[in-house]
PDB file of C-alpha atoms and ligand atoms in Angstrom:
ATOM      1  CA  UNK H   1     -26.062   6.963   8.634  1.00 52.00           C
ATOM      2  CA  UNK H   2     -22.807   8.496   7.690  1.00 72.00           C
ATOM      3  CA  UNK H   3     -21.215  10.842  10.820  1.00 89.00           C
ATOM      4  CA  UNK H   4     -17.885  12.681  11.088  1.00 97.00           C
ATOM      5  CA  UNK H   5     -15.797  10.633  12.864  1.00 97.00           C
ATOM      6  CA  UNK H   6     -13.087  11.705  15.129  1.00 98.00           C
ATOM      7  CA  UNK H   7     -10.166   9.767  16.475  1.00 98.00           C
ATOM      8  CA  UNK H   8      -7.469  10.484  19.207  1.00 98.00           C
ATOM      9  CA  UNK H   9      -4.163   8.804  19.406  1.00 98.00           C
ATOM     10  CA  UNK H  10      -2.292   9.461  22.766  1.00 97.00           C
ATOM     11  CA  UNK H  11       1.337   8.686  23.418  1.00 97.00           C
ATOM     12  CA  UNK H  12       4.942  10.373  24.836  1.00 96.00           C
ATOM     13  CA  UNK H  13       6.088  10.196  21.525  1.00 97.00           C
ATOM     14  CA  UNK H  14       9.728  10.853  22.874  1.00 97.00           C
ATOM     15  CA  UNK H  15      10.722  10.422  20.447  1.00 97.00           C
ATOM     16  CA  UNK H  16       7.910   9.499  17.909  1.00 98.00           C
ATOM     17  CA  UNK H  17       8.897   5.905  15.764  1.00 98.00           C
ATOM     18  CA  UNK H  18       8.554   4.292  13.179  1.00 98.00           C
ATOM     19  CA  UNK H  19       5.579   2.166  15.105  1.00 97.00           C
ATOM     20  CA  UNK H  20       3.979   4.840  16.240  1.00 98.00           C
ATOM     21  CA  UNK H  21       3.954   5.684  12.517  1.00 98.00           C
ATOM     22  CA  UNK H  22       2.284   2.871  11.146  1.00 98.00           C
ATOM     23  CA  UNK H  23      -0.047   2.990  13.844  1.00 98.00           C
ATOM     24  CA  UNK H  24      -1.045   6.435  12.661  1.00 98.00           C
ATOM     25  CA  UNK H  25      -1.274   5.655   9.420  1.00 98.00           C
ATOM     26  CA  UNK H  26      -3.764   2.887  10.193  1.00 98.00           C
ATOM     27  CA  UNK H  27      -5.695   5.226  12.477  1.00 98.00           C
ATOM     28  CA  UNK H  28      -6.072   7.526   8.946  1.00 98.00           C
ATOM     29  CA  UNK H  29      -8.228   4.781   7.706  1.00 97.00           C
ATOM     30  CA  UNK H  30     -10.537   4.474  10.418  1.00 97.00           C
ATOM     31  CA  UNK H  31     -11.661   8.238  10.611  1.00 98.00           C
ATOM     32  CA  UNK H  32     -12.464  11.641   9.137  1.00 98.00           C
ATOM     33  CA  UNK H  33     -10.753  13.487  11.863  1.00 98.00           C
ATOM     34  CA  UNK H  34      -7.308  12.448  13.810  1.00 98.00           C
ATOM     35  CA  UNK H  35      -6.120  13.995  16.267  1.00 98.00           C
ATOM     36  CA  UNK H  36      -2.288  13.368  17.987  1.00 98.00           C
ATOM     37  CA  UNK H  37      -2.032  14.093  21.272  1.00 98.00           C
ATOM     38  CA  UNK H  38       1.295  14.416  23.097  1.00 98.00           C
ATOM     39  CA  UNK H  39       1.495  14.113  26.974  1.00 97.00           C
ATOM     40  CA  UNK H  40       3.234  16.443  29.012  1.00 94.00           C
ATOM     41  CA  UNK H  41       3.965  13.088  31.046  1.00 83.00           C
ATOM     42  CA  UNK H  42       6.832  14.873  33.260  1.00 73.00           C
ATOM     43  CA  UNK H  43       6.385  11.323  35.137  1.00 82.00           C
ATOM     44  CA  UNK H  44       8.533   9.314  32.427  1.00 81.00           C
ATOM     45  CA  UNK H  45      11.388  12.483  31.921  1.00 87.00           C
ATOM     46  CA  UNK H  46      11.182  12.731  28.941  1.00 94.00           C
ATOM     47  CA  UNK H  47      14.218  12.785  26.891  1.00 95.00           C
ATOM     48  CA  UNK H  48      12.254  16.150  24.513  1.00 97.00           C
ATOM     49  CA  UNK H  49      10.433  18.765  25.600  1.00 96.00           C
ATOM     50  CA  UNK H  50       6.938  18.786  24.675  1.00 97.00           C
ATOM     51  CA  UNK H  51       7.201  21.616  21.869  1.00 97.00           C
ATOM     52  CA  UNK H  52       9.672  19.480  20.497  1.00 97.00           C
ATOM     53  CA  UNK H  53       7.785  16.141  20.637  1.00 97.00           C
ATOM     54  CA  UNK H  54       4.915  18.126  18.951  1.00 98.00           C
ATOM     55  CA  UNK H  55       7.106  19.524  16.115  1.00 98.00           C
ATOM     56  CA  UNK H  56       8.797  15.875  15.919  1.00 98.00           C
ATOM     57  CA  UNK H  57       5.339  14.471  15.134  1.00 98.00           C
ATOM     58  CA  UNK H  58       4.448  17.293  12.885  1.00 98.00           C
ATOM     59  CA  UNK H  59       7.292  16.548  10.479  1.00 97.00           C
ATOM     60  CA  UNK H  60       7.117  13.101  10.820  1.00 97.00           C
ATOM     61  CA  UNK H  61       3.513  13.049  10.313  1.00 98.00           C
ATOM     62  CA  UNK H  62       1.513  15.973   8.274  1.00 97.00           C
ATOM     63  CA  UNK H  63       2.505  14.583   4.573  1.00 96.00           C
ATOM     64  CA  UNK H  64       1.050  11.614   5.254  1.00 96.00           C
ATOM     65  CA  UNK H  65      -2.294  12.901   6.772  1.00 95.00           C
ATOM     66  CA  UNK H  66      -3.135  15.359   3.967  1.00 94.00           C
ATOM     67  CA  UNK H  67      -2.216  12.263   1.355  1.00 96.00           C
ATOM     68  CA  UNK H  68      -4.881  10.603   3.331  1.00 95.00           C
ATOM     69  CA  UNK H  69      -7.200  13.819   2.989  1.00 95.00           C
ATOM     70  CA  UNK H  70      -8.063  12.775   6.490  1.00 97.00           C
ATOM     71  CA  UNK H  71      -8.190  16.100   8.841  1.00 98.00           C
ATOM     72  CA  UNK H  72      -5.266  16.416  11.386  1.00 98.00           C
ATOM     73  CA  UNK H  73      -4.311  17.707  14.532  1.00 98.00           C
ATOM     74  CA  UNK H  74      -1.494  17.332  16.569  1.00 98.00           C
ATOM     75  CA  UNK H  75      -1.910  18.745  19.961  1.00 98.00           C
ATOM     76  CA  UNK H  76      -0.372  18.869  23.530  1.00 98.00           C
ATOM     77  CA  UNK H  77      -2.131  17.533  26.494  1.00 97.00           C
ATOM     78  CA  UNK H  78      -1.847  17.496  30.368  1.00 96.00           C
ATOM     79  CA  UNK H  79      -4.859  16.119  31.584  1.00 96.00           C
ATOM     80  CA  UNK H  80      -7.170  12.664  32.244  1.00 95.00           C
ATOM     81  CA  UNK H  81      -7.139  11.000  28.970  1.00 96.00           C
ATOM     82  CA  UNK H  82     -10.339  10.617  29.119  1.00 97.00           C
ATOM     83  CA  UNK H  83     -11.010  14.476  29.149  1.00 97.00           C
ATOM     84  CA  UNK H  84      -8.497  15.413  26.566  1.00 98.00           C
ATOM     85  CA  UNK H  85     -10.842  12.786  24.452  1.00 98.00           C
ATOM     86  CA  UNK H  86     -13.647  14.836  25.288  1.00 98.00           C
ATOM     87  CA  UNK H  87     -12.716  17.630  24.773  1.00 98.00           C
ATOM     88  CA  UNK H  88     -11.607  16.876  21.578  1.00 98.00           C
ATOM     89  CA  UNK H  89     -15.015  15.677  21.333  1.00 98.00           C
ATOM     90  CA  UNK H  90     -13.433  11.903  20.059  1.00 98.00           C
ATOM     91  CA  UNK H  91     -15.344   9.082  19.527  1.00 98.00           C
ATOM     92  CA  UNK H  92     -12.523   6.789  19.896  1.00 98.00           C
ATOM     93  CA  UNK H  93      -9.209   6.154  21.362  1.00 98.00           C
ATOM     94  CA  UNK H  94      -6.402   4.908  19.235  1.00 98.00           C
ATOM     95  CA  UNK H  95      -3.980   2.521  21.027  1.00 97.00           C
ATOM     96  CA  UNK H  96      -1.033   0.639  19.595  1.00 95.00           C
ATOM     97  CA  UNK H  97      -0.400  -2.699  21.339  1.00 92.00           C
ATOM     98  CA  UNK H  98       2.552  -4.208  20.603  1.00 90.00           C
ATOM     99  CA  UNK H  99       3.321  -7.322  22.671  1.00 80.00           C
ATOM    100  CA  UNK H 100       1.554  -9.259  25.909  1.00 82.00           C
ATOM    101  CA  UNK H 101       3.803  -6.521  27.997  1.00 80.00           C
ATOM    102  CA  UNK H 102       1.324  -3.979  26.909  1.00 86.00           C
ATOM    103  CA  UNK H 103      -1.638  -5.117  27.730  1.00 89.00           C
ATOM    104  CA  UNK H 104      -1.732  -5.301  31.428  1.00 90.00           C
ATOM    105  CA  UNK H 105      -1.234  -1.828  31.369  1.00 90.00           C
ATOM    106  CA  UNK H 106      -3.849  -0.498  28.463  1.00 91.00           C
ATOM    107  CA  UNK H 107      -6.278  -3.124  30.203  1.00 92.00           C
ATOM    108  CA  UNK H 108      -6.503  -1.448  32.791  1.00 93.00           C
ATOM    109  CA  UNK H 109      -6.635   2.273  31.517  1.00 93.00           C
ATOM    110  CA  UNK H 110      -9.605   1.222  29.366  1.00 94.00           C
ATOM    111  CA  UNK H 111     -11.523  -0.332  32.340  1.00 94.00           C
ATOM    112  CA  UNK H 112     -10.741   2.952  34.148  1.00 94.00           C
ATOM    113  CA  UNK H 113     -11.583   5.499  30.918  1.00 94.00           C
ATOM    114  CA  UNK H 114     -14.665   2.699  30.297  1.00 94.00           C
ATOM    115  CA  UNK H 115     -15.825   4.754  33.491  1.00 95.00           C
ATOM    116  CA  UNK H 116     -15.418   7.822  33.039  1.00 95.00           C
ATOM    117  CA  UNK H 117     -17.092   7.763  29.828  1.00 95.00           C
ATOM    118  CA  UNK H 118     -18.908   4.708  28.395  1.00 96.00           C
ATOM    119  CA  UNK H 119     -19.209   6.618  24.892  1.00 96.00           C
ATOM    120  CA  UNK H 120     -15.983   6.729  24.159  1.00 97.00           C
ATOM    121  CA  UNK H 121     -14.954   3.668  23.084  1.00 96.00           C
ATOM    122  CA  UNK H 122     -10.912   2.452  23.014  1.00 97.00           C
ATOM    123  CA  UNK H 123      -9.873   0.595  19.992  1.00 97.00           C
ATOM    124  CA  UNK H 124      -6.172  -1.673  19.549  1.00 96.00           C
ATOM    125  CA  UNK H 125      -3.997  -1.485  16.700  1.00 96.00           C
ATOM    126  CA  UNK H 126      -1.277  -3.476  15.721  1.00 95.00           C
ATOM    127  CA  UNK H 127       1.849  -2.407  13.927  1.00 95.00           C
ATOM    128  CA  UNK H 128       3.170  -4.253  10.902  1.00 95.00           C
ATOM    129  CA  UNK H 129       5.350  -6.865  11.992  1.00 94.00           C
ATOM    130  CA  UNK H 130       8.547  -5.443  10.844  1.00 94.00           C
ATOM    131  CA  UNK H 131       7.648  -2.249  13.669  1.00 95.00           C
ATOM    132  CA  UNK H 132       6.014  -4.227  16.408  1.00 93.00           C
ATOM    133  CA  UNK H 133       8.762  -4.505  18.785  1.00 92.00           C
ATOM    134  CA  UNK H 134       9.874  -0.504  18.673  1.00 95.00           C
ATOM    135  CA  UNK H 135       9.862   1.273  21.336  1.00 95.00           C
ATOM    136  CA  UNK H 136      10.311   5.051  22.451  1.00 96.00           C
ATOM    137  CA  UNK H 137      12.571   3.909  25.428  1.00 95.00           C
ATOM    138  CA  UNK H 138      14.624   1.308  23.683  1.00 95.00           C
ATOM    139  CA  UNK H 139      15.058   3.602  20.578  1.00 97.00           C
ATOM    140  CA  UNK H 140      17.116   6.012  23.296  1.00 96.00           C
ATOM    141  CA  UNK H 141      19.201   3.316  24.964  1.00 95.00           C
ATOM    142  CA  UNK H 142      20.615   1.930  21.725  1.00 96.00           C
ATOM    143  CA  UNK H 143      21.211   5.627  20.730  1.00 96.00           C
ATOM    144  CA  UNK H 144      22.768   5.648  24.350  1.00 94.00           C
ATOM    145  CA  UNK H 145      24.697   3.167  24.025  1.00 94.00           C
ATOM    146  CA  UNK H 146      26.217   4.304  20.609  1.00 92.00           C
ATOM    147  CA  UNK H 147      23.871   1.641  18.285  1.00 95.00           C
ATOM    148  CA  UNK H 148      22.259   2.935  15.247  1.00 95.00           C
ATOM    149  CA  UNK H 149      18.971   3.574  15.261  1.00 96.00           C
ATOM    150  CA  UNK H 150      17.968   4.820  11.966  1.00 93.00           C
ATOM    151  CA  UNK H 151      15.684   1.614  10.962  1.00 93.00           C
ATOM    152  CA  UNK H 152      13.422   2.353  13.965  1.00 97.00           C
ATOM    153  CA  UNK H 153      13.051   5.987  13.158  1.00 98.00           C
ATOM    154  CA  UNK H 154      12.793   8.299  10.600  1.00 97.00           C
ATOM    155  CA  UNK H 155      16.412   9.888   9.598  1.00 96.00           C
ATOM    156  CA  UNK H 156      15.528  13.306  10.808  1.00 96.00           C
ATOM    157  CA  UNK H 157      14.182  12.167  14.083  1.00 97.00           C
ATOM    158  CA  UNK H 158      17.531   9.640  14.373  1.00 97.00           C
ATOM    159  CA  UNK H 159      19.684  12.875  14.162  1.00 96.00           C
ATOM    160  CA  UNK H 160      17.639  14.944  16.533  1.00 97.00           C
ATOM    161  CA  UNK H 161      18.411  11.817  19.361  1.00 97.00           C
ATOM    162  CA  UNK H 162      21.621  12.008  18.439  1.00 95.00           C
ATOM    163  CA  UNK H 163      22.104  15.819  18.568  1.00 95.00           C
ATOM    164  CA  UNK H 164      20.104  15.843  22.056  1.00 95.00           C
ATOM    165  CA  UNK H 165      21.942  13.326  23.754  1.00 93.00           C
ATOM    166  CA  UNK H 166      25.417  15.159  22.641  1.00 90.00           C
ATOM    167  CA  UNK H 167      24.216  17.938  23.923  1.00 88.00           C
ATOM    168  CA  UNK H 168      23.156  16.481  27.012  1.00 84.00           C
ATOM    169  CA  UNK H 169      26.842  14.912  27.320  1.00 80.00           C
ATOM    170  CA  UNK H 170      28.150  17.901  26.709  1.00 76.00           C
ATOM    171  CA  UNK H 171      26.373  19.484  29.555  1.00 66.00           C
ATOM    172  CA  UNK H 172      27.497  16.935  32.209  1.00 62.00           C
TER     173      UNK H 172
HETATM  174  P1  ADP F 201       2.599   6.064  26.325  1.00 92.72           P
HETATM  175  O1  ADP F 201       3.391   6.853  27.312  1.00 92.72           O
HETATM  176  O2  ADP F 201       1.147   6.449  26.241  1.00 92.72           O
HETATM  177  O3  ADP F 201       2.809   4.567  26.371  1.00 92.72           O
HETATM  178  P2  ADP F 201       4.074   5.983  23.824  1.00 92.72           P
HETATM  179  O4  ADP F 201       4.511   7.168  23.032  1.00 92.72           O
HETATM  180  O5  ADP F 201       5.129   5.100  24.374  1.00 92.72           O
HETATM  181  O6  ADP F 201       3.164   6.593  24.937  1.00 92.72           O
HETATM  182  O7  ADP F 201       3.072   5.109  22.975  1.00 92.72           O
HETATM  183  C1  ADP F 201       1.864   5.616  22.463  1.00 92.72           C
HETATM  184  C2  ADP F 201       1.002   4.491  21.958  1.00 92.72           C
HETATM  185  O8  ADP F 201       1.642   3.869  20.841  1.00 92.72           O
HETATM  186  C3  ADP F 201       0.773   3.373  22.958  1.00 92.72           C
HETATM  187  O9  ADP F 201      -0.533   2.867  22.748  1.00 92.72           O
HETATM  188  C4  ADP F 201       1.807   2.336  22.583  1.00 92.72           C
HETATM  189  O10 ADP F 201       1.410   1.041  22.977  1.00 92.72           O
HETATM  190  C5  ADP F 201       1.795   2.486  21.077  1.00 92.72           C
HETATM  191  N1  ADP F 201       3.033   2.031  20.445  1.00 92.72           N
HETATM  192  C6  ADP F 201       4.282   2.483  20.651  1.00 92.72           C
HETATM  193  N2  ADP F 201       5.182   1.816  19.888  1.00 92.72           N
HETATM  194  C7  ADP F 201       4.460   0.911  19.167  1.00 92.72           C
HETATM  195  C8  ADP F 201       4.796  -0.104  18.206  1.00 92.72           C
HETATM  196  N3  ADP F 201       6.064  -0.333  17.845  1.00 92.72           N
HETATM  197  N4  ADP F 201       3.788  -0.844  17.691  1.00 92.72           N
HETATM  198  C9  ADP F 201       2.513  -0.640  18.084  1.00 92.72           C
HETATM  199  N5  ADP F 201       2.126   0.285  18.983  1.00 92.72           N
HETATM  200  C10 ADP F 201       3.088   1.056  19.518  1.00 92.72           C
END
């Protein structure tokens, strides 16, 4: 029996990288429906604002999904998981798990989304190799820091850091 399947993969995304990329471009395989969704998460103060997370994904993101002819979404969130997923009506979760540091942490927000709904079920992705290690938060301290970040992002998203953390220098 052949269904329409739909897929949510949840993240900051501040700034989105090139991991998070390959993970979506794996998660394009698995479904006929994908849907990005970008946390508020005011928790982690986030470096963008949420419009421009979503618009940073966008660009990043759309050529590939119609190439895939896979139907796409990228939308903002500020809720349980869990309900976003639903409401969204998802039949699975997305994750990316990069290294044993991760999974403490997703373990534990399965076994608590495992309870809330028992239908939806949460499936792990790994990056290729040459993306595993990236991370949102590291990406920032290099560009911090004055490194160059342009192999763990794309070159748009590398200038946007740059610009934003300028600006935020300029401000202080
Ligand atoms: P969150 O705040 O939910 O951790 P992130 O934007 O940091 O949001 O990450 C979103 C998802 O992408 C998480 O599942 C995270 O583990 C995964 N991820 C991030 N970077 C990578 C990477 N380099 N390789 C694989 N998965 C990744």
């Amino acid at each position: 029996m052949s269904r329409y399947r739909i897929g949510v993969y949840p993240g900051t995304f501040d700034p989105i990288t090139n991991g998070h990329i390959d993970i979506i471009k794996r998660g394009l395989r698995l479904v006929d429906k994908l849907v990005i969704g970008v946390a508020t998460n005011s928790s982690k103060d986030p470096l963008f604002t949420l419009d421009e997370r979503v618009k940073m994904v966008e660009e990043a993101t759309l050529p590939m999904a119609s190439d895939a002819k896979v139907d796409y979404e990228v939308v903002q969130f500020n809720e349980l998981l869990m309900h976003f997923a639903m409401r969204m009506n998802a039949d699975i979760i997305i994750r990316g798990l990069r290294a044993v540091a991760d999974f403490e942490y997703e373990f534990q927000m399965t076994g608590m989304n495992y309870q809330i709904n028992p239908d939806v079920e949460t499936v792990f992705l790994m990056a290729d190799p040459k993306y595993q290690t990236i991370a949102s938060r590291l990406v920032k301290e290099v560009a911090l820091y004055g490194g160059k970040i342009e192999g763990f992002v794309p070159d748009k998203i590398a200038k946007a850091v740059q610009a934003k953390l300028d600006e935020r220098n300029g401000r202080e």
